[in-house]
Every structure is written in C-alpha cells, then in structure tokens.
Coordinates of C-alpha atoms and ligand atoms in Angstrom, one line a residue:
M13 CA 99.0 95.0 113.7
G14 CA 100.6 92.9 116.3
E15 CA 104.1 92.2 115.9
M16 CA 104.7 94.8 112.9
A17 CA 103.4 97.4 115.4
E18 CA 105.8 96.9 117.7
E19 CA 108.6 96.9 114.9
S20 CA 107.4 99.9 113.3
K21 CA 107.7 101.8 116.6
T22 CA 111.3 101.2 116.5
R23 CA 111.8 101.9 112.9
I24 CA 110.4 104.9 111.3
S25 CA 109.5 104.4 107.6
H26 CA 106.9 107.3 106.8
W27 CA 107.6 110.9 106.6
A28 CA 104.8 111.7 108.8
D29 CA 105.9 109.7 111.6
Q30 CA 109.4 111.2 111.2
V31 CA 107.5 114.6 111.6
V32 CA 106.0 113.3 114.8
K33 CA 109.4 112.0 116.3
D34 CA 111.1 115.3 115.4
V35 CA 108.0 117.4 117.3
I36 CA 108.0 114.8 120.3
D37 CA 111.9 115.3 120.5
R38 CA 111.5 119.1 120.3
V39 CA 108.8 118.9 123.2
E40 CA 111.2 116.7 125.5
Q41 CA 114.0 119.2 125.3
D42 CA 111.6 122.4 126.0
E43 CA 109.8 123.0 129.2
F44 CA 107.7 125.6 127.8
L45 CA 106.3 123.3 125.2
K46 CA 105.9 120.7 127.3
E47 CA 103.8 122.7 129.6
M48 CA 102.0 124.1 126.4
V49 CA 101.2 120.6 124.7
D50 CA 100.0 119.3 128.3
K51 CA 97.5 121.9 128.6
H52 CA 96.3 122.5 124.9
G53 CA 97.3 119.3 123.1
Y54 CA 99.2 119.1 119.8
I55 CA 97.9 121.8 117.5
V56 CA 98.6 121.3 113.9
Y57 CA 97.4 124.3 112.3
D58 CA 96.8 125.7 108.7
E59 CA 95.2 128.7 107.5
K60 CA 93.9 129.9 104.2
T61 CA 92.6 133.2 102.6
P62 CA 89.1 132.6 100.8
S63 CA 89.9 135.2 98.3
G64 CA 88.1 133.1 95.5
K65 CA 88.2 129.7 94.3
I66 CA 91.1 127.9 96.3
H67 CA 93.5 126.0 94.2
I68 CA 94.3 122.4 94.7
G69 CA 97.9 123.2 95.9
A70 CA 96.3 124.4 99.2
G71 CA 94.5 121.0 99.4
R72 CA 98.2 119.4 99.5
G73 CA 98.8 121.4 103.1
W74 CA 95.5 120.2 104.4
I75 CA 96.2 116.7 103.6
I76 CA 99.8 116.9 104.9
H77 CA 98.5 118.6 108.1
D78 CA 95.6 116.0 108.6
V79 CA 98.0 113.2 108.2
I80 CA 100.7 114.8 110.8
A81 CA 97.8 115.1 113.2
K82 CA 96.5 111.5 112.6
A83 CA 100.2 110.1 113.0
M84 CA 100.4 111.9 116.3
R85 CA 97.0 110.4 117.4
D86 CA 98.4 106.8 116.5
Q87 CA 101.5 107.8 118.9
G88 CA 98.5 108.4 121.7
L89 CA 99.3 112.1 121.7
N90 CA 96.2 114.3 122.1
A91 CA 96.3 116.1 118.5
K92 CA 94.2 118.0 116.3
F93 CA 94.5 119.6 113.1
I94 CA 92.9 123.1 113.1
L95 CA 92.3 125.0 109.6
S96 CA 91.3 128.8 109.8
S97 CA 89.8 130.8 107.2
D98 CA 91.6 134.1 106.9
D99 CA 88.4 135.7 106.2
I100 CA 89.1 139.0 107.7
D101 CA 91.9 139.7 104.9
P102 CA 90.8 142.7 102.5
F103 CA 89.4 141.9 99.2
D104 CA 92.3 143.0 96.9
K105 CA 91.5 141.7 93.5
M106 CA 88.5 141.7 91.2
N107 CA 88.4 138.3 89.1
S108 CA 86.5 137.6 85.8
D109 CA 84.2 135.3 87.6
L110 CA 82.6 138.1 89.8
D111 CA 80.1 140.5 89.0
P112 CA 81.3 143.8 88.2
S113 CA 79.2 145.1 91.1
Y114 CA 81.9 143.6 93.6
E115 CA 84.2 146.5 92.7
K116 CA 82.7 148.5 95.4
Y117 CA 84.0 145.8 97.9
L118 CA 87.7 146.3 97.1
G119 CA 89.4 146.8 100.4
V120 CA 86.7 145.5 102.5
P121 CA 87.2 142.1 104.6
F122 CA 86.0 138.9 102.9
R123 CA 83.6 138.1 105.5
D124 CA 81.9 141.2 105.2
M125 CA 81.1 140.8 101.6
P126 CA 78.1 139.1 100.2
S127 CA 78.5 135.6 98.9
P128 CA 78.3 135.2 95.1
V129 CA 75.9 132.3 95.5
D130 CA 72.7 132.2 97.8
G131 CA 72.6 130.2 100.9
Y132 CA 76.2 131.4 102.4
K133 CA 77.0 133.9 105.0
S134 CA 79.7 135.9 103.2
F135 CA 81.8 135.6 100.1
A136 CA 84.5 134.2 102.6
D137 CA 82.1 131.7 103.9
Y138 CA 81.2 130.4 100.3
Y139 CA 84.6 129.7 98.9
F140 CA 85.6 128.3 102.3
T141 CA 82.7 126.0 102.9
Q142 CA 83.0 124.7 99.3
C143 CA 86.2 123.3 99.9
T144 CA 85.6 122.0 103.5
D145 CA 82.3 120.4 102.5
K146 CA 84.6 117.9 100.5
F147 CA 86.7 117.2 103.4
E148 CA 84.8 114.1 104.4
E149 CA 85.3 112.8 100.8
F150 CA 89.0 113.2 101.3
G151 CA 89.1 111.9 104.8
I152 CA 90.5 115.0 106.2
E153 CA 89.5 115.5 110.0
A154 CA 89.8 119.0 111.1
E155 CA 88.3 121.8 113.2
F156 CA 87.4 124.9 111.3
E157 CA 87.7 128.5 112.6
S158 CA 87.3 132.0 111.3
T159 CA 90.0 134.3 111.8
G160 CA 87.9 137.2 111.8
E161 CA 85.6 135.5 114.3
Q162 CA 89.0 135.0 116.4
Y163 CA 89.6 138.8 116.4
A164 CA 86.0 139.4 117.2
N165 CA 85.7 137.2 120.1
G166 CA 88.9 138.7 121.5
A167 CA 91.3 135.8 121.1
F168 CA 93.8 138.3 119.7
N169 CA 93.5 141.1 122.4
E170 CA 96.5 139.9 124.2
T171 CA 99.0 139.8 121.2
I172 CA 97.5 142.9 119.9
K173 CA 98.5 144.7 122.9
I174 CA 101.9 143.0 123.1
A175 CA 102.6 143.9 119.2
L176 CA 101.4 147.4 119.5
D177 CA 103.2 148.1 122.7
N178 CA 106.5 146.6 120.9
A179 CA 105.7 148.4 117.7
D180 CA 109.2 149.7 117.6
K181 CA 110.6 146.2 117.9
I182 CA 108.5 145.0 115.1
K183 CA 109.7 147.9 113.0
E184 CA 113.2 147.3 113.7
I185 CA 113.0 143.6 112.4
Y186 CA 110.9 144.9 109.3
Y187 CA 114.1 147.3 108.8
R188 CA 116.6 144.6 109.3
L189 CA 115.1 142.1 106.8
Y190 CA 113.6 144.4 104.4
G191 CA 115.5 147.8 104.9
D192 CA 113.3 151.0 104.6
T193 CA 109.9 150.1 103.8
I194 CA 106.5 150.6 104.8
G195 CA 106.6 147.9 107.4
S196 CA 109.6 149.5 109.0
K197 CA 107.7 152.7 109.6
R198 CA 104.2 151.8 110.2
L199 CA 102.4 150.6 113.4
P200 CA 101.5 146.8 113.0
F201 CA 97.8 147.0 112.8
N202 CA 95.3 147.6 110.3
P203 CA 91.9 149.0 111.8
I204 CA 88.5 148.4 110.0
C205 CA 87.1 151.8 109.1
E206 CA 84.0 152.7 111.0
K207 CA 82.9 154.8 108.4
C208 CA 83.4 152.8 105.1
G209 CA 83.9 149.2 106.5
K210 CA 87.4 148.9 104.7
I211 CA 90.2 147.5 106.1
G212 CA 92.8 147.6 103.2
T213 CA 92.7 151.2 103.1
T214 CA 93.4 152.4 106.6
I215 CA 96.6 152.9 108.6
A216 CA 97.2 153.3 112.3
T217 CA 98.8 156.5 112.9
E218 CA 99.0 156.3 116.8
W219 CA 98.9 153.9 119.9
D220 CA 97.5 155.1 123.0
S221 CA 98.8 152.5 125.3
E222 CA 97.1 153.7 128.3
R223 CA 93.7 154.1 127.0
E224 CA 94.4 151.1 124.5
I225 CA 92.9 153.3 121.7
I226 CA 94.4 153.6 118.3
K227 CA 94.0 156.8 116.1
Y228 CA 93.8 155.9 112.1
K229 CA 93.0 157.2 108.9
C230 CA 91.2 155.9 106.0
M231 CA 93.4 156.7 102.9
E232 CA 92.4 157.4 99.5
D233 CA 95.7 156.4 97.8
L234 CA 97.3 153.7 100.2
V235 CA 96.8 151.0 97.7
P236 CA 96.1 151.0 94.0
W237 CA 93.3 148.4 94.4
A238 CA 91.2 150.3 96.6
K239 CA 90.2 153.7 97.4
G240 CA 89.6 154.5 101.2
C241 CA 87.0 157.3 102.3
G242 CA 89.3 159.7 103.9
Y243 CA 87.8 159.1 107.5
E244 CA 90.0 159.9 110.4
G245 CA 88.9 158.3 113.7
E246 CA 90.0 156.6 116.8
R247 CA 88.8 152.9 118.0
S248 CA 89.7 150.0 120.1
P249 CA 91.8 147.5 118.2
Y250 CA 90.5 144.8 120.3
D251 CA 87.3 142.6 119.6
G252 CA 87.5 142.7 115.8
G253 CA 88.7 146.5 115.5
G254 CA 90.8 145.5 112.9
K255 CA 93.6 143.0 112.0
F256 CA 97.4 142.6 112.0
P257 CA 99.4 142.8 108.7
W258 CA 99.7 139.4 107.4
K259 CA 103.5 138.7 108.4
V260 CA 102.7 139.9 111.9
E261 CA 99.6 138.0 112.1
W262 CA 101.4 134.6 111.1
A263 CA 103.6 135.4 114.2
T264 CA 100.6 136.3 116.6
K265 CA 98.7 133.2 115.7
W266 CA 101.3 130.6 117.0
P267 CA 101.3 132.2 120.7
T268 CA 97.4 132.6 120.4
K269 CA 96.6 129.2 119.2
K270 CA 99.5 127.4 120.8
V271 CA 100.6 125.9 117.4
I272 CA 103.2 123.1 117.5
C273 CA 103.3 122.4 113.9
E274 CA 102.4 124.4 110.7
Y275 CA 103.6 123.9 107.3
A276 CA 102.8 126.1 104.3
G277 CA 103.8 126.3 100.7
K278 CA 107.6 126.5 99.9
D279 CA 106.8 130.0 98.5
H280 CA 106.4 131.2 102.0
F281 CA 109.8 129.8 103.1
T282 CA 112.1 131.6 100.6
K283 CA 115.1 133.3 102.1
G284 CA 113.7 136.6 103.8
G285 CA 109.9 135.6 103.0
S286 CA 107.1 135.6 105.2
R287 CA 108.1 132.6 107.4
T288 CA 111.6 134.2 108.2
I289 CA 110.1 137.5 109.5
A290 CA 107.0 135.5 111.3
I291 CA 109.9 133.6 112.9
A292 CA 111.8 136.8 114.0
I293 CA 108.7 138.4 115.7
A294 CA 107.4 135.3 117.3
N295 CA 111.0 135.0 118.8
E296 CA 111.7 138.5 119.7
V297 CA 108.7 140.0 120.3
F298 CA 106.6 137.0 121.6
N299 CA 109.5 135.1 123.0
F300 CA 107.6 132.0 121.5
P301 CA 109.3 128.7 119.6
P302 CA 108.2 128.7 116.2
P303 CA 106.2 125.8 114.9
Y304 CA 107.8 122.8 113.2
P305 CA 109.3 122.8 110.5
S306 CA 110.8 125.9 111.8
T307 CA 112.9 126.3 114.6
K308 CA 114.0 129.6 116.4
F309 CA 117.2 129.8 113.9
A310 CA 116.0 128.2 110.5
T311 CA 112.8 128.5 108.5
G312 CA 112.8 124.7 107.5
K313 CA 111.3 123.9 104.3
G314 CA 107.9 124.3 103.1
Y315 CA 105.8 121.7 101.1
E316 CA 106.3 121.6 97.4
F317 CA 103.8 122.5 94.6
F318 CA 101.1 120.2 93.5
T319 CA 99.3 120.7 90.4
V320 CA 96.7 118.7 89.0
G321 CA 95.7 118.7 85.2
G322 CA 99.3 119.2 83.8
K323 CA 100.4 121.8 81.4
K324 CA 97.1 121.7 79.4
M325 CA 95.0 122.7 82.7
S326 CA 97.2 125.5 84.0
T327 CA 97.6 127.3 80.8
S328 CA 94.1 127.2 79.6
K329 CA 92.6 128.3 83.0
G330 CA 95.7 130.5 83.7
R331 CA 95.5 129.6 87.4
G332 CA 95.2 125.8 87.6
I333 CA 92.4 124.0 89.0
G334 CA 90.6 124.6 92.3
F335 CA 90.5 122.1 95.1
V336 CA 86.6 121.6 94.8
D337 CA 87.2 120.5 91.2
S338 CA 90.0 118.0 91.6
T339 CA 87.8 115.2 92.1
Q340 CA 86.8 115.5 88.4
Y341 CA 90.5 114.3 87.5
A342 CA 91.0 111.5 89.9
P343 CA 88.9 110.2 92.9
A344 CA 89.6 111.8 96.2
K345 CA 90.8 108.7 97.4
M346 CA 93.6 108.3 95.0
L347 CA 94.4 111.9 95.4
R348 CA 95.0 111.4 99.0
Y349 CA 96.8 108.3 98.5
M350 CA 99.5 110.2 96.1
L351 CA 99.7 112.9 98.7
V352 CA 100.3 110.6 101.7
R353 CA 103.0 108.6 99.7
T354 CA 104.7 111.4 98.6
R355 CA 107.2 113.3 100.9
P356 CA 105.9 116.9 101.2
H357 CA 109.3 118.3 99.6
A358 CA 108.7 116.5 96.4
V359 CA 107.0 118.4 93.5
I360 CA 103.7 116.5 92.2
D361 CA 102.7 117.2 88.6
F362 CA 100.0 114.8 88.2
D363 CA 98.3 115.0 84.6
P364 CA 95.2 112.6 83.9
Y365 CA 95.7 113.6 80.1
N366 CA 99.2 112.3 80.1
G367 CA 98.7 108.6 78.9
N368 CA 99.4 106.4 81.9
D369 CA 99.2 108.8 84.9
L370 CA 96.0 107.4 86.2
M371 CA 96.6 103.8 85.4
L372 CA 99.8 104.0 87.0
L373 CA 98.1 105.6 90.1
Y374 CA 95.7 102.9 90.4
D375 CA 98.3 100.1 90.0
R376 CA 100.5 101.5 92.8
F377 CA 97.5 101.9 94.9
D378 CA 96.2 98.4 94.6
R379 CA 100.0 97.3 94.9
T380 CA 100.1 99.0 98.4
E381 CA 96.8 97.4 99.3
R382 CA 98.0 94.0 98.4
I383 CA 101.1 94.5 100.8
Y384 CA 99.0 95.7 103.5
Y385 CA 96.7 92.9 103.3
G386 CA 99.6 90.5 103.1
E387 CA 98.7 89.4 99.5
E388 CA 102.1 90.5 97.8
K389 CA 105.6 89.8 99.2
C390 CA 108.3 92.6 99.3
D391 CA 111.3 93.8 101.3
E392 CA 110.7 94.8 104.8
N393 CA 111.1 98.5 104.3
T394 CA 108.7 98.5 101.5
Y395 CA 106.2 96.4 103.6
L396 CA 106.6 99.0 106.5
N397 CA 106.5 102.1 104.4
S398 CA 103.4 100.5 102.3
R399 CA 101.4 99.5 105.6
R400 CA 101.7 103.1 106.9
I401 CA 100.9 104.9 103.5
Y402 CA 97.9 102.5 103.3
E403 CA 96.7 103.4 107.0
L404 CA 97.2 107.2 106.5
S405 CA 95.7 107.4 103.3
S406 CA 92.5 105.4 104.1
I407 CA 89.0 107.0 104.4
G408 CA 87.0 105.9 106.9
K409 CA 87.7 102.5 108.4
L410 CA 89.9 99.9 107.1
W411 CA 88.2 96.9 105.7
E412 CA 89.1 93.5 107.4
R413 CA 89.3 91.6 104.0
M414 CA 91.2 93.2 101.1
P415 CA 88.7 95.2 98.7
P416 CA 88.2 93.8 95.3
Q417 CA 90.9 94.8 92.7
A418 CA 90.6 95.3 89.3
P419 CA 92.9 97.6 87.0
L420 CA 91.7 100.7 85.6
S421 CA 92.4 99.4 82.2
H422 CA 90.3 96.3 82.6
L423 CA 87.5 98.4 84.1
A424 CA 87.6 100.5 81.3
V425 CA 87.0 97.5 79.2
V426 CA 84.1 96.5 81.4
A427 CA 82.7 99.9 81.4
Q428 CA 82.7 100.2 77.7
I429 CA 81.0 96.8 76.9
S430 CA 78.4 97.2 79.7
P431 CA 77.2 100.4 81.7
D432 CA 74.8 98.2 83.5
L433 CA 76.4 97.5 87.0
D434 CA 74.8 93.9 87.6
N435 CA 76.0 92.6 84.0
A436 CA 79.5 94.7 84.7
L437 CA 79.6 92.4 87.9
E438 CA 78.8 89.3 85.9
M439 CA 81.7 90.1 83.4
L440 CA 84.2 90.5 86.3
K441 CA 83.4 87.5 87.7
A442 CA 83.7 85.8 84.2
S443 CA 87.4 87.5 84.0
G444 CA 88.1 86.4 87.7
H445 CA 88.5 89.7 89.5
I446 CA 85.6 89.1 91.9
E447 CA 83.9 86.2 93.2
A448 CA 80.9 86.8 95.3
P449 CA 80.8 90.5 96.1
D450 CA 78.7 91.7 99.2
D451 CA 76.9 95.0 99.1
E452 CA 80.1 97.0 100.1
E453 CA 82.1 95.4 97.6
K454 CA 79.5 96.3 95.1
E455 CA 79.5 99.6 95.9
Y456 CA 83.5 99.9 95.7
I457 CA 83.1 98.2 92.4
K458 CA 80.7 100.5 91.1
D459 CA 82.6 103.6 92.2
R460 CA 85.7 102.2 90.4
L461 CA 83.6 101.4 87.5
D462 CA 82.1 105.0 87.4
F463 CA 85.6 106.4 87.4
A464 CA 86.8 104.1 84.8
Y465 CA 84.0 105.0 82.3
R466 CA 85.0 108.8 82.9
W467 CA 88.8 107.7 82.2
V468 CA 88.0 106.3 79.1
N469 CA 85.7 109.2 77.8
E470 CA 87.7 111.9 78.8
F471 CA 91.5 111.1 79.7
A472 CA 92.4 107.5 78.1
P473 CA 94.6 107.2 75.0
D474 CA 92.8 106.3 72.0
Q475 CA 94.2 102.7 72.3
Y476 CA 91.9 102.0 75.1
K477 CA 88.9 103.0 73.4
F478 CA 86.8 100.7 71.3
T479 CA 83.1 99.7 70.1
L480 CA 82.1 96.2 70.2
R481 CA 80.6 95.3 66.9
E482 CA 76.9 94.3 66.8
T483 CA 76.6 92.2 63.7
P484 CA 79.2 90.1 62.1
T485 CA 81.1 91.8 59.2
K486 CA 82.0 90.6 55.8
M487 CA 85.5 90.0 55.7
S488 CA 87.9 87.8 53.4
I489 CA 89.1 84.9 55.6
S490 CA 91.6 82.3 54.5
D491 CA 90.9 78.5 54.9
S492 CA 93.6 78.3 57.7
E493 CA 92.1 81.5 59.6
R494 CA 88.6 79.8 59.2
K495 CA 90.0 76.7 60.9
A496 CA 91.7 78.8 63.6
L497 CA 88.8 80.7 64.4
N498 CA 86.5 77.5 64.6
E499 CA 89.0 76.1 67.0
L500 CA 88.8 79.5 69.1
V501 CA 85.1 79.1 69.1
N502 CA 85.2 75.7 70.4
A503 CA 87.7 76.5 73.1
L504 CA 85.7 79.4 74.1
E505 CA 82.4 77.1 74.2
S506 CA 84.0 74.8 76.6
D507 CA 84.3 76.1 80.4
I508 CA 87.5 77.6 80.0
D509 CA 89.3 80.4 82.2
A510 CA 91.0 83.3 81.1
R511 CA 94.8 82.0 81.6
S512 CA 94.0 78.7 79.8
L513 CA 92.4 80.2 77.0
H514 CA 95.5 82.8 76.7
D515 CA 97.6 79.9 76.4
K516 CA 95.3 78.0 73.8
I517 CA 95.2 81.0 71.7
Y518 CA 98.9 80.9 71.1
E519 CA 98.4 77.0 70.5
I520 CA 95.7 77.6 67.8
A521 CA 97.9 80.0 66.1
K522 CA 100.9 77.9 65.9
G523 CA 98.7 75.1 64.9
N524 CA 97.4 76.8 62.1
G525 CA 100.8 78.4 60.9
M526 CA 99.9 81.9 61.9
K527 CA 102.0 84.5 64.0
P528 CA 100.2 84.7 67.5
S529 CA 100.3 88.6 66.6
E530 CA 98.5 87.9 63.4
F531 CA 96.0 85.8 64.7
F532 CA 95.2 88.5 67.7
S533 CA 95.0 91.4 65.0
L534 CA 92.4 89.0 63.1
C535 CA 90.6 88.7 66.1
Y536 CA 90.4 92.2 67.1
K537 CA 89.5 93.2 63.5
I538 CA 86.4 90.9 63.8
L539 CA 85.3 92.0 67.3
I540 CA 86.2 95.5 67.2
D541 CA 87.4 96.7 63.9
R542 CA 90.8 97.5 65.3
E543 CA 94.3 96.2 64.9
K544 CA 94.9 96.0 68.6
G545 CA 92.4 95.8 71.8
P546 CA 92.0 94.8 75.3
R547 CA 93.7 91.5 76.7
L548 CA 92.2 88.9 74.4
A549 CA 91.5 86.1 76.5
S550 CA 89.8 87.7 79.3
F551 CA 88.0 90.0 76.8
L552 CA 86.5 87.0 75.0
I553 CA 85.4 85.6 78.1
M554 CA 83.4 88.5 79.2
I555 CA 81.7 88.8 75.9
K556 CA 81.3 85.2 75.4
E557 CA 78.1 84.9 73.4
Q558 CA 78.9 88.1 71.5
A559 CA 82.3 86.8 70.5
V560 CA 80.9 83.5 69.3
R561 CA 78.4 85.0 67.5
L562 CA 81.1 87.3 65.5
L563 CA 83.7 84.7 65.1
K564 CA 81.6 81.9 63.8
N565 CA 80.6 84.0 60.9
Ligands
LIG180 ZN1 86.8 154.7 105.2

C-alpha cells in the first residue's frame, strides 16, 4: 500500500468508495445520523424473501452490500452488512418443483412450512441457507437475521405501535400515491390467524391502542391464491402476532435496524414503486431519514439486472438461474470480480455460451491482477481503479506474490491433453506459465484447470476443442513438406523455448517455399486432424514427445 494508499484517499476511483464518501458526507450533516452511527455503527442492510430458489439477480445485491461494508471498514468505520430472510412473508404461489401437498400451505408464512429437503428447520430456512452456505465461496461477509424471528423477539413492537397509532397517516400516504385502493382503507398490519396459521388471508379490522390489541378476520376471499378459515378474533400484534404489509415493513425496518444504506433491485425504485412509499412512510410516520441511495426527497437508483446464462438459460428455464447454481457457469471468484468492477447501475448479462465471454472475463481478471502486483504498467486512473477492484473482489487474504497466471484458452489445451494434475503442471512449466509452484499455487492452478476442463466441455466454441492423435496417420506429404517437418522435429528436439520455436516455425516455412499458414495447417492435420488449433509453438513444446512421434512419420 504505502504511498498509493495515501493518494487513493484523496482521489476516489471505485464506485463503492464513492458510496462510502456520500454516506459519510450525509452523516456529517445530520446530528441524528451521527448519533445513530456512533451508537450502532454503519448498518448496511439487505433482505430477501425465501419463496423458492433465489435468483442470481439477488446475489448482485448481496455482493454490492458486502463491498460497500468492506469499503466502509477500509475507511476505519465500524460497519457491517446484515442480510435478513423475509421468512414471515406468506407463501403465495405454487411452483412446479414442489410436491402438490404444499398447496395446503398457501397463505402460511414460509417459516412455518416444512422444508422440501430433510435437515432444515423450515421451507424458508432451506432456500435461504442454500444461498448463504455459498457466501464464503463468494467472499461475502454478512450477519444473518430472520425477519420472522425479529418480529417474534419484539424488535418491531415499537414500530408496530407507532404504525397502528398512525394508521390514518399511512392510509393517506397510500391514497396520495395510489388513489383509492386497499392500502388506503386497511389497517397496516396482517395478523397471523390463531386458528389456521395463515397470514396471507387476514385483515385487521380494529386497533385498540389502549389495550394494544387488534381485532381481525381470516377471510375466505381476500386473495385469489389462498382461502382463509373465516375465523374472527383478537390478539396482540406484538412478539410475532403478525407482520406489516411489505411496503410498510420496509419503512419500519430502517428505524428498527438503524439502517444507513440499503440498495435494492431497480424494479423497486420505479416512480411510485415500493421504495417511494417506504420513503414517505419513513419520513412522515417515523421521522427517519431513508437510507442511501435514497434521500428524504428522492428515491435514488436501484441496482440493475444481473443475468447469467444469457437468453438460452432464461428462456429454457423460464426464470433464469438460481444464485446457488451460478458457480456452474463461472467460478465464484470470477462472478464476484465481475460485480465488483461493474457499477451497480450497469446491466450485466453474462453468457458463458457466448463465444468468448468467459475467456474475456479471465483475461480481464488477470490484467487487473498484474496491475495490482505491479507487473503491468497503465495510466494512473486505471491503476487506482484496478487496485481497488482487486482488493474488493479478493476472497480471503491477498497473496504476497502474484498468483500464477495462465489464460483459460491455454489451460483448456492443457486440460484436453492431460487431465492428470502433475502432468499438467509439467506442461505449464514447459510452456513457461509457471516455474516452481508451491502447494498453494498448485491448488490455485488445479482450480483453474478444473474450470478450463468444464469450459471446454460445456461452453467453448468448437475451435477450442480437439483430440490429439494417438498414432501417426497416412497422409500424402510432398518432399518440401517432409523436409520442413524434419527441420521442425530437429528444432523441437533441441532445447528450445516457445518464443524461439514460434520464430523458427516461420523461418522453416519460408525456407521451404511454404506460406506460414500452410505449414501451420499441415502440422495441425498431422497432430489433431484439424485445419486450426492451439498456438502451435507452445502446444508442440507441451506435447513434445508425442509431437515428435507424429511429425516424424
Ligand atoms: Zn384462519
């Protein structure tokens, strides 16, 4: 760090550091916020309903929030990222993965439904844990919460009282934004029916502020997706007696959890959308400044869509891929890097099936890495930005030396010649990509080789696939071609490196009256029965003995 760290303090090159600066400026101008962060720290918050397999798009939010919290800690702030599972939301839609017996739970909170897989506390627990179990792999550091548990332990009691005492104000806000709708008429609270356990089917009909009791009805026809039991009763709204409707809940979480920053997908930030109303309720009912990127007066911008798998995946599955499956398409490390380097407001549609997307991603990552370790020169802005991207996208601690680099396309060649790690390492030594790897480096290369193998089998364009011939083939070869091949064999048998051999191949072609491209094609035909193939010089060196055998005949 040293000198550069001093400089990067005065000059902001990464979007997360800009967010941190904006938040700090805001706190400095607001006594209330100053007191809040002194007492509770900088709370970066996100939430997700575990209604089924969680889409990769939500993962973008998790990484954005993790990166912001890290950038805050880098500035010496006491910051943490809290992710809450909105597990008290009602189950409102069957999906084809579920057993039909789940239909009876429509209307019930996700946390009160059985897990579709053994070993989890509930339906909500299963789908949420599926994702959070992968957080370490993605380098996401978060504290987890259950929103249902927060209701149950009374964290929302105070805001419930305020919201219900100010129900008319909330109804007015709904009316102002949406006109005469259900929200402008109903009490802003959904109790859990004590008879049937459903939360999606109830309406609160009366709030007795003195006794702190709500009267409610469990309706048969409130929503088309679930049928209530008709029970009418009264209960305390506190300690898990129910929940706020979503938009009100969002506004109550901010003062309850002392949130200073919470992004969400851009679909929440549309004009008059859920963020707009949550801001109005936070301001007018709770007198709480809405978290960054919103202000009292403006919603700000949410983060953009993130899809993995491109059109092919989103159309075949209908709903895109889950966060938990995303690492089948690129290593977590590369996905994290992609999200850290891209501003939240830019769309990302990453398609591993699209020719070079993955190769390009690896190349960009490696370049960032070389810049970070001072192995590649660039202008100062690129330098500062690349350093920050590398620091913020790193998983675990940074290495003191630069990890070994080898392009995906090259590793794919190695993986196709030799699935055996030790042999592969020898080839990478021969091609000059590694020298004497220690165990950590071997492990690193192995991970890359594993993915390269996957890439070639599942995603790579045909031009990157080949099979090395086992035995020489009968081909008609002219005298000058024969002579050129012999010269190549001689060169290969001398102790030559890839770069010199590359020059030598051109020399040999010329010396025998051939165009270099003709000579290349001839070699590929002999070696892999194709017109084109991997970079010839380093390929020949990696398969030296086999190459000599094939070329001699
Ligand atoms: Zn009921």
